[in-house]
Structures are given as C-alpha cells and as structure tokens.
PDB file of C-alpha atoms in Angstrom:
ATOM      1  CA  MET A   1      22.073 114.259  35.212  1.00 49.00           C
ATOM      2  CA  LYS A   2      25.768 114.045  36.046  1.00 42.00           C
ATOM      3  CA  LYS A   3      26.522 113.823  32.318  1.00 44.00           C
ATOM      4  CA  LYS A   4      24.588 117.046  31.609  1.00 45.00           C
ATOM      5  CA  ALA A   5      26.334 118.803  34.485  1.00 46.00           C
ATOM      6  CA  GLY A   6      29.667 117.696  33.134  1.00 48.00           C
ATOM      7  CA  LEU A   7      28.830 118.980  29.674  1.00 43.00           C
ATOM      8  CA  PHE A   8      27.684 122.296  31.151  1.00 44.00           C
ATOM      9  CA  LEU A   9      30.941 122.729  33.126  1.00 42.00           C
ATOM     10  CA  ALA A  10      32.994 121.845  30.035  1.00 47.00           C
ATOM     11  CA  LEU A  11      31.087 124.455  28.014  1.00 43.00           C
ATOM     12  CA  VAL A  12      31.626 127.116  30.680  1.00 40.00           C
ATOM     13  CA  PHE A  13      35.343 126.268  30.832  1.00 42.00           C
ATOM     14  CA  THR A  14      35.639 126.523  27.030  1.00 41.00           C
ATOM     15  CA  LEU A  15      33.882 129.888  27.000  1.00 38.00           C
ATOM     16  CA  LEU A  16      36.067 131.235  29.792  1.00 39.00           C
ATOM     17  CA  THR A  17      39.225 129.983  28.088  1.00 39.00           C
ATOM     18  CA  THR A  18      38.193 131.561  24.778  1.00 36.00           C
ATOM     19  CA  ALA A  19      37.315 134.825  26.489  1.00 35.00           C
ATOM     20  CA  CYS A  20      40.648 134.866  28.315  1.00 34.00           C
ATOM     21  CA  SER A  21      42.468 134.214  25.042  1.00 33.00           C
ATOM     22  CA  GLN A  22      40.629 137.087  23.387  1.00 34.00           C
ATOM     23  CA  VAL A  23      41.413 139.425  26.284  1.00 32.00           C
ATOM     24  CA  GLU A  24      45.059 138.353  26.179  1.00 32.00           C
ATOM     25  CA  LYS A  25      45.167 139.043  22.454  1.00 29.00           C
ATOM     26  CA  VAL A  26      43.685 142.509  22.870  1.00 33.00           C
ATOM     27  CA  ARG A  27      46.159 143.258  25.631  1.00 31.00           C
ATOM     28  CA  SER A  28      48.989 141.977  23.492  1.00 38.00           C
ATOM     29  CA  ASP A  29      47.905 144.131  20.561  1.00 45.00           C
ATOM     30  CA  GLY A  30      47.538 147.076  22.888  1.00 49.00           C
ATOM     31  CA  GLU A  31      51.054 146.576  24.208  1.00 49.00           C
ATOM     32  CA  ASN A  32      52.423 146.535  20.672  1.00 50.00           C
ATOM     33  CA  LYS A  33      50.613 149.743  19.836  1.00 51.00           C
ATOM     34  CA  GLU A  34      51.927 151.409  22.968  1.00 55.00           C
ATOM     35  CA  LYS A  35      55.489 150.628  21.906  1.00 85.00           C
ATOM     36  CA  VAL A  36      55.106 152.769  18.782  1.00 95.00           C
ATOM     37  CA  GLN A  37      56.403 156.207  19.721  1.00 97.00           C
ATOM     38  CA  LYS A  38      55.149 159.261  17.856  1.00 97.00           C
ATOM     39  CA  ILE A  39      57.948 161.552  16.689  1.00 98.00           C
ATOM     40  CA  ILE A  40      57.205 165.128  15.610  1.00 98.00           C
ATOM     41  CA  VAL A  41      59.398 166.212  12.718  1.00 98.00           C
ATOM     42  CA  GLY A  42      59.859 169.933  12.226  1.00 98.00           C
ATOM     43  CA  THR A  43      60.228 171.204   8.673  1.00 98.00           C
ATOM     44  CA  GLY A  44      59.272 174.141   6.475  1.00 96.00           C
ATOM     45  CA  THR A  45      57.193 174.892   3.402  1.00 94.00           C
ATOM     46  CA  GLN A  46      59.289 177.574   1.687  1.00 84.00           C
ATOM     47  CA  PHE A  47      62.304 175.624   0.395  1.00 86.00           C
ATOM     48  CA  PRO A  48      61.587 174.597  -3.224  1.00 82.00           C
ATOM     49  CA  ASN A  49      62.003 170.860  -3.794  1.00 88.00           C
ATOM     50  CA  VAL A  50      63.416 170.333  -0.289  1.00 93.00           C
ATOM     51  CA  CYS A  51      60.345 170.964   1.858  1.00 95.00           C
ATOM     52  CA  PHE A  52      57.390 172.684   0.202  1.00 93.00           C
ATOM     53  CA  ILE A  53      53.693 172.402  -0.609  1.00 93.00           C
ATOM     54  CA  ASP A  54      53.073 171.137  -4.144  1.00 92.00           C
ATOM     55  CA  ASP A  55      50.244 172.100  -6.490  1.00 90.00           C
ATOM     56  CA  ASN A  56      48.002 169.466  -4.891  1.00 95.00           C
ATOM     57  CA  GLY A  57      48.508 170.887  -1.411  1.00 96.00           C
ATOM     58  CA  LYS A  58      50.810 168.039  -0.349  1.00 97.00           C
ATOM     59  CA  LEU A  59      53.908 168.523   1.778  1.00 98.00           C
ATOM     60  CA  THR A  60      56.784 167.003  -0.167  1.00 98.00           C
ATOM     61  CA  GLY A  61      60.374 167.502  -1.312  1.00 96.00           C
ATOM     62  CA  TYR A  62      63.741 165.860  -0.804  1.00 97.00           C
ATOM     63  CA  ASP A  63      63.974 166.119   2.981  1.00 98.00           C
ATOM     64  CA  VAL A  64      60.297 165.250   3.463  1.00 98.00           C
ATOM     65  CA  GLU A  65      60.378 162.154   1.265  1.00 98.00           C
ATOM     66  CA  LEU A  66      63.646 160.986   2.823  1.00 98.00           C
ATOM     67  CA  VAL A  67      62.069 161.207   6.282  1.00 98.00           C
ATOM     68  CA  ARG A  68      59.131 159.160   5.013  1.00 98.00           C
ATOM     69  CA  GLU A  69      61.542 156.470   3.796  1.00 98.00           C
ATOM     70  CA  ILE A  70      63.304 156.508   7.172  1.00 98.00           C
ATOM     71  CA  ASP A  71      59.936 156.120   8.894  1.00 98.00           C
ATOM     72  CA  LYS A  72      59.330 152.911   6.925  1.00 98.00           C
ATOM     73  CA  LYS A  73      62.593 151.510   8.288  1.00 98.00           C
ATOM     74  CA  LEU A  74      61.731 152.200  11.930  1.00 98.00           C
ATOM     75  CA  PRO A  75      58.582 150.317  13.039  1.00 97.00           C
ATOM     76  CA  GLU A  76      58.968 151.456  16.645  1.00 97.00           C
ATOM     77  CA  TYR A  77      58.378 155.075  15.583  1.00 98.00           C
ATOM     78  CA  GLU A  78      55.594 156.941  13.829  1.00 98.00           C
ATOM     79  CA  PHE A  79      56.768 160.199  12.249  1.00 98.00           C
ATOM     80  CA  GLU A  80      54.433 163.165  11.992  1.00 98.00           C
ATOM     81  CA  PHE A  81      55.388 166.432  10.281  1.00 98.00           C
ATOM     82  CA  LYS A  82      54.864 169.843  11.827  1.00 98.00           C
ATOM     83  CA  THR A  83      55.513 172.763   9.469  1.00 98.00           C
ATOM     84  CA  MET A  84      56.567 176.257  10.459  1.00 95.00           C
ATOM     85  CA  ASP A  85      58.734 179.181   9.404  1.00 91.00           C
ATOM     86  CA  PHE A  86      62.391 178.242   9.314  1.00 89.00           C
ATOM     87  CA  SER A  87      63.231 180.839  11.952  1.00 86.00           C
ATOM     88  CA  ASN A  88      60.988 179.031  14.459  1.00 93.00           C
ATOM     89  CA  LEU A  89      62.480 175.559  14.039  1.00 95.00           C
ATOM     90  CA  LEU A  90      65.364 175.861  16.499  1.00 95.00           C
ATOM     91  CA  LEU A  91      63.192 177.325  19.255  1.00 96.00           C
ATOM     92  CA  SER A  92      60.565 174.635  18.700  1.00 97.00           C
ATOM     93  CA  LEU A  93      63.216 171.937  19.050  1.00 98.00           C
ATOM     94  CA  GLU A  94      64.639 173.543  22.168  1.00 96.00           C
ATOM     95  CA  THR A  95      61.187 173.796  23.793  1.00 96.00           C
ATOM     96  CA  ASN A  96      60.206 170.179  22.971  1.00 96.00           C
ATOM     97  CA  LYS A  97      57.510 171.124  20.468  1.00 97.00           C
ATOM     98  CA  ILE A  98      59.251 168.985  17.859  1.00 98.00           C
ATOM     99  CA  ASP A  99      61.649 166.028  18.166  1.00 98.00           C
ATOM    100  CA  PHE A 100      63.987 166.633  15.251  1.00 98.00           C
ATOM    101  CA  ILE A 101      64.470 168.998  12.323  1.00 98.00           C
ATOM    102  CA  ALA A 102      64.548 168.016   8.639  1.00 98.00           C
ATOM    103  CA  HIS A 103      65.576 171.163   6.762  1.00 96.00           C
ATOM    104  CA  GLN A 104      69.089 170.789   5.294  1.00 93.00           C
ATOM    105  CA  MET A 105      70.766 171.569   8.620  1.00 94.00           C
ATOM    106  CA  GLU A 106      74.518 172.135   8.699  1.00 90.00           C
ATOM    107  CA  VAL A 107      76.709 171.795  11.760  1.00 91.00           C
ATOM    108  CA  ASN A 108      78.138 174.913  13.388  1.00 86.00           C
ATOM    109  CA  LYS A 109      79.548 175.657  16.821  1.00 86.00           C
ATOM    110  CA  GLU A 110      76.468 177.467  18.130  1.00 88.00           C
ATOM    111  CA  ARG A 111      74.126 174.674  17.108  1.00 92.00           C
ATOM    112  CA  GLU A 112      76.406 171.942  18.467  1.00 94.00           C
ATOM    113  CA  GLU A 113      76.418 173.570  21.887  1.00 95.00           C
ATOM    114  CA  LYS A 114      72.639 173.235  22.156  1.00 95.00           C
ATOM    115  CA  PHE A 115      71.638 170.346  19.942  1.00 98.00           C
ATOM    116  CA  LEU A 116      72.546 166.856  18.743  1.00 98.00           C
ATOM    117  CA  PHE A 117      73.155 166.055  15.084  1.00 98.00           C
ATOM    118  CA  SER A 118      72.713 162.750  13.340  1.00 97.00           C
ATOM    119  CA  LYS A 119      76.056 161.202  12.368  1.00 96.00           C
ATOM    120  CA  GLU A 120      75.076 160.071   8.877  1.00 96.00           C
ATOM    121  CA  PRO A 121      74.995 163.048   6.464  1.00 96.00           C
ATOM    122  CA  TYR A 122      72.417 162.729   3.721  1.00 96.00           C
ATOM    123  CA  ASN A 123      73.784 165.186   1.149  1.00 94.00           C
ATOM    124  CA  ILE A 124      76.141 168.091   0.675  1.00 91.00           C
ATOM    125  CA  PHE A 125      74.963 171.694   0.654  1.00 84.00           C
ATOM    126  CA  PRO A 126      76.970 173.806  -1.812  1.00 88.00           C
ATOM    127  CA  LEU A 127      76.617 177.566  -1.346  1.00 93.00           C
ATOM    128  CA  GLN A 128      77.236 180.195  -4.003  1.00 96.00           C
ATOM    129  CA  VAL A 129      76.692 183.903  -4.423  1.00 98.00           C
ATOM    130  CA  ALA A 130      73.459 184.506  -6.373  1.00 97.00           C
ATOM    131  CA  VAL A 131      72.522 187.782  -8.090  1.00 98.00           C
ATOM    132  CA  ASN A 132      70.038 189.094 -10.606  1.00 97.00           C
ATOM    133  CA  GLU A 133      70.705 187.618 -14.030  1.00 96.00           C
ATOM    134  CA  LYS A 134      71.402 191.134 -15.417  1.00 96.00           C
ATOM    135  CA  ASN A 135      74.034 191.923 -12.793  1.00 97.00           C
ATOM    136  CA  LYS A 136      77.533 192.090 -14.349  1.00 96.00           C
ATOM    137  CA  ASP A 137      79.392 193.686 -11.435  1.00 96.00           C
ATOM    138  CA  ILE A 138      79.269 190.883  -8.873  1.00 98.00           C
ATOM    139  CA  LYS A 139      81.296 187.887  -9.995  1.00 97.00           C
ATOM    140  CA  SER A 140      82.377 186.368  -6.681  1.00 96.00           C
ATOM    141  CA  ILE A 141      82.084 186.815  -2.938  1.00 97.00           C
ATOM    142  CA  LYS A 142      84.931 189.354  -3.030  1.00 95.00           C
ATOM    143  CA  ASP A 143      82.665 191.736  -4.931  1.00 97.00           C
ATOM    144  CA  LEU A 144      80.119 191.901  -2.104  1.00 97.00           C
ATOM    145  CA  LYS A 145      81.937 194.573  -0.076  1.00 96.00           C
ATOM    146  CA  GLY A 146      79.569 197.482   0.455  1.00 97.00           C
ATOM    147  CA  LYS A 147      76.722 195.492  -1.089  1.00 97.00           C
ATOM    148  CA  LYS A 148      73.418 194.462   0.449  1.00 98.00           C
ATOM    149  CA  VAL A 149      73.134 190.687   0.862  1.00 98.00           C
ATOM    150  CA  ILE A 150      69.768 189.241   1.888  1.00 97.00           C
ATOM    151  CA  VAL A 151      69.481 185.895   3.705  1.00 95.00           C
ATOM    152  CA  SER A 152      66.983 184.111   5.917  1.00 88.00           C
ATOM    153  CA  ALA A 153      67.743 184.483   9.623  1.00 86.00           C
ATOM    154  CA  THR A 154      69.431 181.436  11.256  1.00 81.00           C
ATOM    155  CA  SER A 155      69.747 179.709   7.849  1.00 84.00           C
ATOM    156  CA  ASN A 156      72.904 178.020   6.558  1.00 83.00           C
ATOM    157  CA  SER A 157      73.421 181.028   4.290  1.00 91.00           C
ATOM    158  CA  ALA A 158      73.064 183.486   7.163  1.00 92.00           C
ATOM    159  CA  VAL A 159      75.493 181.578   9.383  1.00 89.00           C
ATOM    160  CA  PHE A 160      78.052 181.456   6.574  1.00 92.00           C
ATOM    161  CA  ILE A 161      77.873 185.101   5.493  1.00 96.00           C
ATOM    162  CA  GLU A 162      77.928 186.368   9.096  1.00 95.00           C
ATOM    163  CA  LYS A 163      81.074 184.352   9.771  1.00 93.00           C
ATOM    164  CA  TYR A 164      82.690 185.382   6.501  1.00 95.00           C
ATOM    165  CA  ASN A 165      81.947 189.054   7.130  1.00 95.00           C
ATOM    166  CA  LYS A 166      83.519 188.881  10.568  1.00 94.00           C
ATOM    167  CA  GLU A 167      86.597 186.849   9.674  1.00 95.00           C
ATOM    168  CA  HIS A 168      87.430 188.673   6.440  1.00 94.00           C
ATOM    169  CA  ASN A 169      86.305 192.176   7.399  1.00 93.00           C
ATOM    170  CA  GLY A 170      84.015 191.841   4.414  1.00 90.00           C
ATOM    171  CA  GLY A 171      82.107 195.098   4.796  1.00 96.00           C
ATOM    172  CA  ILE A 172      78.927 193.353   3.632  1.00 97.00           C
ATOM    173  CA  ASN A 173      75.563 194.830   4.610  1.00 97.00           C
ATOM    174  CA  ILE A 174      73.603 191.779   5.729  1.00 97.00           C
ATOM    175  CA  VAL A 175      69.812 191.997   5.859  1.00 96.00           C
ATOM    176  CA  TYR A 176      67.288 189.323   6.734  1.00 94.00           C
ATOM    177  CA  SER A 177      64.303 188.369   4.626  1.00 90.00           C
ATOM    178  CA  GLY A 178      60.934 188.684   6.263  1.00 73.00           C
ATOM    179  CA  GLN A 179      58.781 186.421   4.082  1.00 61.00           C
ATOM    180  CA  GLY A 180      60.935 183.544   2.944  1.00 63.00           C
ATOM    181  CA  SER A 181      62.124 183.070  -0.607  1.00 74.00           C
ATOM    182  CA  ASP A 182      59.516 185.392  -2.161  1.00 84.00           C
ATOM    183  CA  ASP A 183      60.884 188.359  -0.219  1.00 89.00           C
ATOM    184  CA  THR A 184      64.449 187.533  -1.263  1.00 91.00           C
ATOM    185  CA  ILE A 185      63.487 187.181  -4.925  1.00 92.00           C
ATOM    186  CA  ASN A 186      61.532 190.458  -4.931  1.00 93.00           C
ATOM    187  CA  GLN A 187      64.271 192.458  -3.221  1.00 95.00           C
ATOM    188  CA  ILE A 188      66.943 191.277  -5.657  1.00 96.00           C
ATOM    189  CA  ARG A 189      64.683 191.699  -8.661  1.00 94.00           C
ATOM    190  CA  THR A 190      63.829 195.295  -7.694  1.00 95.00           C
ATOM    191  CA  GLY A 191      67.384 196.211  -6.734  1.00 95.00           C
ATOM    192  CA  ARG A 192      66.689 196.698  -3.022  1.00 96.00           C
ATOM    193  CA  ALA A 193      69.197 193.900  -2.387  1.00 97.00           C
ATOM    194  CA  ASP A 194      72.247 193.072  -4.465  1.00 98.00           C
ATOM    195  CA  ALA A 195      72.751 189.380  -3.767  1.00 98.00           C
ATOM    196  CA  THR A 196      71.962 186.351  -1.668  1.00 97.00           C
ATOM    197  CA  ILE A 197      73.799 183.167  -0.730  1.00 96.00           C
ATOM    198  CA  HIS A 198      72.080 180.142  -2.206  1.00 92.00           C
ATOM    199  CA  THR A 199      72.539 176.622  -3.527  1.00 89.00           C
ATOM    200  CA  PRO A 200      72.812 176.108  -7.303  1.00 89.00           C
ATOM    201  CA  PHE A 201      69.855 173.733  -7.204  1.00 86.00           C
ATOM    202  CA  GLY A 202      67.853 176.322  -5.257  1.00 86.00           C
ATOM    203  CA  VAL A 203      68.613 178.996  -7.851  1.00 91.00           C
ATOM    204  CA  LYS A 204      67.600 176.666 -10.662  1.00 88.00           C
ATOM    205  CA  LEU A 205      64.338 175.680  -9.007  1.00 83.00           C
ATOM    206  CA  GLN A 206      63.366 179.249  -8.131  1.00 86.00           C
ATOM    207  CA  ASN A 207      63.998 180.313 -11.715  1.00 91.00           C
ATOM    208  CA  GLU A 208      61.801 177.503 -12.988  1.00 87.00           C
ATOM    209  CA  GLN A 209      59.004 177.895 -10.471  1.00 82.00           C
ATOM    210  CA  ALA A 210      58.977 181.601  -9.647  1.00 85.00           C
ATOM    211  CA  ASN A 211      60.814 183.250 -12.547  1.00 92.00           C
ATOM    212  CA  ALA A 212      63.313 184.538  -9.983  1.00 93.00           C
ATOM    213  CA  GLU A 213      65.731 185.872 -12.632  1.00 95.00           C
ATOM    214  CA  LEU A 214      68.707 184.706 -10.563  1.00 96.00           C
ATOM    215  CA  LYS A 215      72.115 183.354 -11.506  1.00 96.00           C
ATOM    216  CA  ALA A 216      74.828 181.749  -9.384  1.00 96.00           C
ATOM    217  CA  VAL A 217      78.269 183.344  -9.798  1.00 97.00           C
ATOM    218  CA  GLY A 218      81.804 182.385  -8.842  1.00 95.00           C
ATOM    219  CA  ASP A 219      83.040 179.193  -7.249  1.00 93.00           C
ATOM    220  CA  PRO A 220      81.152 177.565  -4.365  1.00 92.00           C
ATOM    221  CA  VAL A 221      81.947 179.474  -1.190  1.00 95.00           C
ATOM    222  CA  GLN A 222      81.206 176.443   0.946  1.00 90.00           C
ATOM    223  CA  ASN A 223      80.485 172.744   0.556  1.00 88.00           C
ATOM    224  CA  SER A 224      79.169 171.282   3.776  1.00 88.00           C
ATOM    225  CA  LYS A 225      77.356 168.140   4.812  1.00 92.00           C
ATOM    226  CA  VAL A 226      73.794 168.257   6.085  1.00 94.00           C
ATOM    227  CA  TYR A 227      72.210 166.284   8.909  1.00 97.00           C
ATOM    228  CA  PHE A 228      69.067 165.917  10.945  1.00 98.00           C
ATOM    229  CA  MET A 229      69.116 167.955  14.152  1.00 98.00           C
ATOM    230  CA  LEU A 230      67.798 166.562  17.455  1.00 98.00           C
ATOM    231  CA  ARG A 231      67.718 167.438  21.138  1.00 97.00           C
ATOM    232  CA  LYS A 232      70.755 166.454  23.227  1.00 96.00           C
ATOM    233  CA  ASP A 233      68.866 163.665  25.016  1.00 95.00           C
ATOM    234  CA  GLU A 234      67.677 161.939  21.830  1.00 97.00           C
ATOM    235  CA  THR A 235      70.671 159.609  21.419  1.00 97.00           C
ATOM    236  CA  LYS A 236      68.497 156.524  20.864  1.00 97.00           C
ATOM    237  CA  LEU A 237      66.504 158.222  18.112  1.00 98.00           C
ATOM    238  CA  GLN A 238      69.731 159.567  16.615  1.00 98.00           C
ATOM    239  CA  LYS A 239      71.191 156.051  16.410  1.00 98.00           C
ATOM    240  CA  ARG A 240      68.092 154.581  14.759  1.00 98.00           C
ATOM    241  CA  ILE A 241      67.883 157.412  12.218  1.00 98.00           C
ATOM    242  CA  ASP A 242      71.549 156.905  11.356  1.00 98.00           C
ATOM    243  CA  GLU A 243      71.000 153.183  10.867  1.00 98.00           C
ATOM    244  CA  ALA A 244      68.054 153.833   8.570  1.00 98.00           C
ATOM    245  CA  VAL A 245      69.945 156.437   6.512  1.00 97.00           C
ATOM    246  CA  ALA A 246      72.909 154.065   6.145  1.00 96.00           C
ATOM    247  CA  GLU A 247      70.575 151.359   4.820  1.00 97.00           C
ATOM    248  CA  LEU A 248      68.892 153.768   2.412  1.00 97.00           C
ATOM    249  CA  LYS A 249      72.290 154.847   1.104  1.00 96.00           C
ATOM    250  CA  LYS A 250      73.258 151.243   0.407  1.00 96.00           C
ATOM    251  CA  GLU A 251      69.943 150.739  -1.371  1.00 97.00           C
ATOM    252  CA  ARG A 252      70.684 153.878  -3.467  1.00 96.00           C
ATOM    253  CA  GLU A 253      67.368 155.357  -2.347  1.00 97.00           C
ATOM    254  CA  VAL A 254      69.015 158.536  -1.023  1.00 97.00           C
ATOM    255  CA  SER A 255      70.813 159.036  -4.342  1.00 96.00           C
ATOM    256  CA  LYS A 256      67.570 158.436  -6.218  1.00 97.00           C
ATOM    257  CA  LEU A 257      65.713 161.037  -4.148  1.00 97.00           C
ATOM    258  CA  SER A 258      68.509 163.578  -4.624  1.00 95.00           C
ATOM    259  CA  LYS A 259      68.406 163.210  -8.398  1.00 94.00           C
ATOM    260  CA  LYS A 260      64.622 163.486  -8.432  1.00 95.00           C
ATOM    261  CA  TRP A 261      64.274 166.535  -6.190  1.00 94.00           C
ATOM    262  CA  LEU A 262      67.620 168.364  -6.422  1.00 91.00           C
ATOM    263  CA  GLY A 263      68.431 167.656 -10.064  1.00 88.00           C
ATOM    264  CA  GLU A 264      71.758 165.938  -9.352  1.00 88.00           C
ATOM    265  CA  ASP A 265      73.237 163.407  -6.983  1.00 91.00           C
ATOM    266  CA  TYR A 266      74.404 165.495  -4.041  1.00 90.00           C
ATOM    267  CA  THR A 267      74.859 162.400  -1.893  1.00 88.00           C
ATOM    268  CA  VAL A 268      78.626 162.135  -2.080  1.00 68.00           C
ATOM    269  CA  ASP A 269      80.547 159.110  -0.824  1.00 58.00           C
ATOM    270  CA  PHE A 270      81.137 160.063   2.781  1.00 49.00           C
TER     271      PHE A 270
END
C-alpha cells in the first residue's frame, strides 16, 4: 500500500514539475515577444524607385528595401510601413502617428529644430533643374527668373528653391503640386509650369515609367546627404538604425540597393 502511495506521489510531483516547466516556458516566450517593439515607418507611394507601389501592388523602392534590410539587423524591433502623402509625413511624425520617416530626407535648420536625424547618411541627393525636353531657353538655375517652378510642398526641392529664391533675389514664381509627380509632369508638359527641381535619377525614371518628357539641365544645384528622420526622444532607435546602416554599408548592401533602384551608386564614401 505504501509502495503504491509512493508511486502516486512521485507521479503527481512529476506532473506538477512538467506543468511548471511548461508554464515557465510560455512565460519566457511571452517575455521575449514583449521585448519586440513595433516601429511605424512613414513613407510615400509617389516617388519612383524610392518608395512606390509596383505593378503587383507591392510597396517597394530604394528607401523601402533599405528599411527592410535594417529591420533584419534589429531583432528587438518590428518595422511596419505606413504610407501617406509626402506633405503629411512631418505632421504625422510630430504627432506620434509614425516613429521615423524613410523618404530621402535632407537636413535643414527648420527640421533640425523639431526632429532628430540619423547620423549615418545612406546616399546623396543631387538636385538639378528639370524642364520639358523641348525647352531650349532654360539651361541653368539662373534662367529661372520670372519662370514658374513647380515643386512638392515641404520636399527637398521646395526647401532648396525657397532658400535660393530668398538668398539670391531669384524672382522665381514657386508653385506647389497638388497631386504628386503626375501633377508636376502634366503642368510642365502642357506649359503651365516651366521647370521643377529634381534628381537626375528621378527624371530618368519618370521618363521611362510615365513618358514625362523631361530633361535635367545645368550643373547640380545641390548635393546633400539624406537620412532617416525621427522624433527628438528617439535616441535609442536612432543609434540602432545607425549601427545597422553602418553594417549594411560594410557589406555593400546599401551600394547594391542604390545601383538596383537608382541606377547608379549614390552611396558615396562618407
């Protein structure tokens, strides 16, 4: 009888121990899952080969695919994209609707006052004057006086041309596109606008994909580095993103993505 009782108690103890181990394992797994922080990445859909929707309905492009590679390097984070018009990105970051912006963001004084930039640039952003391919009058930025230049509000191009106009008394009539790149292309094609400020790779891609009939003229008016933009309090996330970008540069992955999506290696040796 005592032997049976002993066996019964041993069985109960084994079952309890196993159950406790299983509970501990579930709790442990749960703790690991809780440590993974979801990060909302703001980007757009109107920038050809940088952030856009492809023919299969997939969000892709240089900035998008680079963020996906960064995500692989950072197991403590899970990145999720949230797309919107470019003009809404800064407000969404400021109001905590997104955690950082991936959209070829350049540093300027106004942005630095409100936001935090990553320290590792991931490519340069060359800007040139772009006009209709039949235009023979505009050959450089100096020829834009009295002309109508269309840019997207709050974009790198807008920030540059506004500053140039003010500092050089440029006399340029700046207007802002209402429907992204399609509006810009249509206004220049129909003569309602004379020029825009664009990247050479952007001009090339819009000609290939939308028959934009554009050409870049003159020397680059600006070559600036681009970064990810975060909120001021996101120093930890900033550091981890920088570490991941530095690794991807060493692995030549950033260069590879630039060649694939932008046509050339715009990841200079910083």
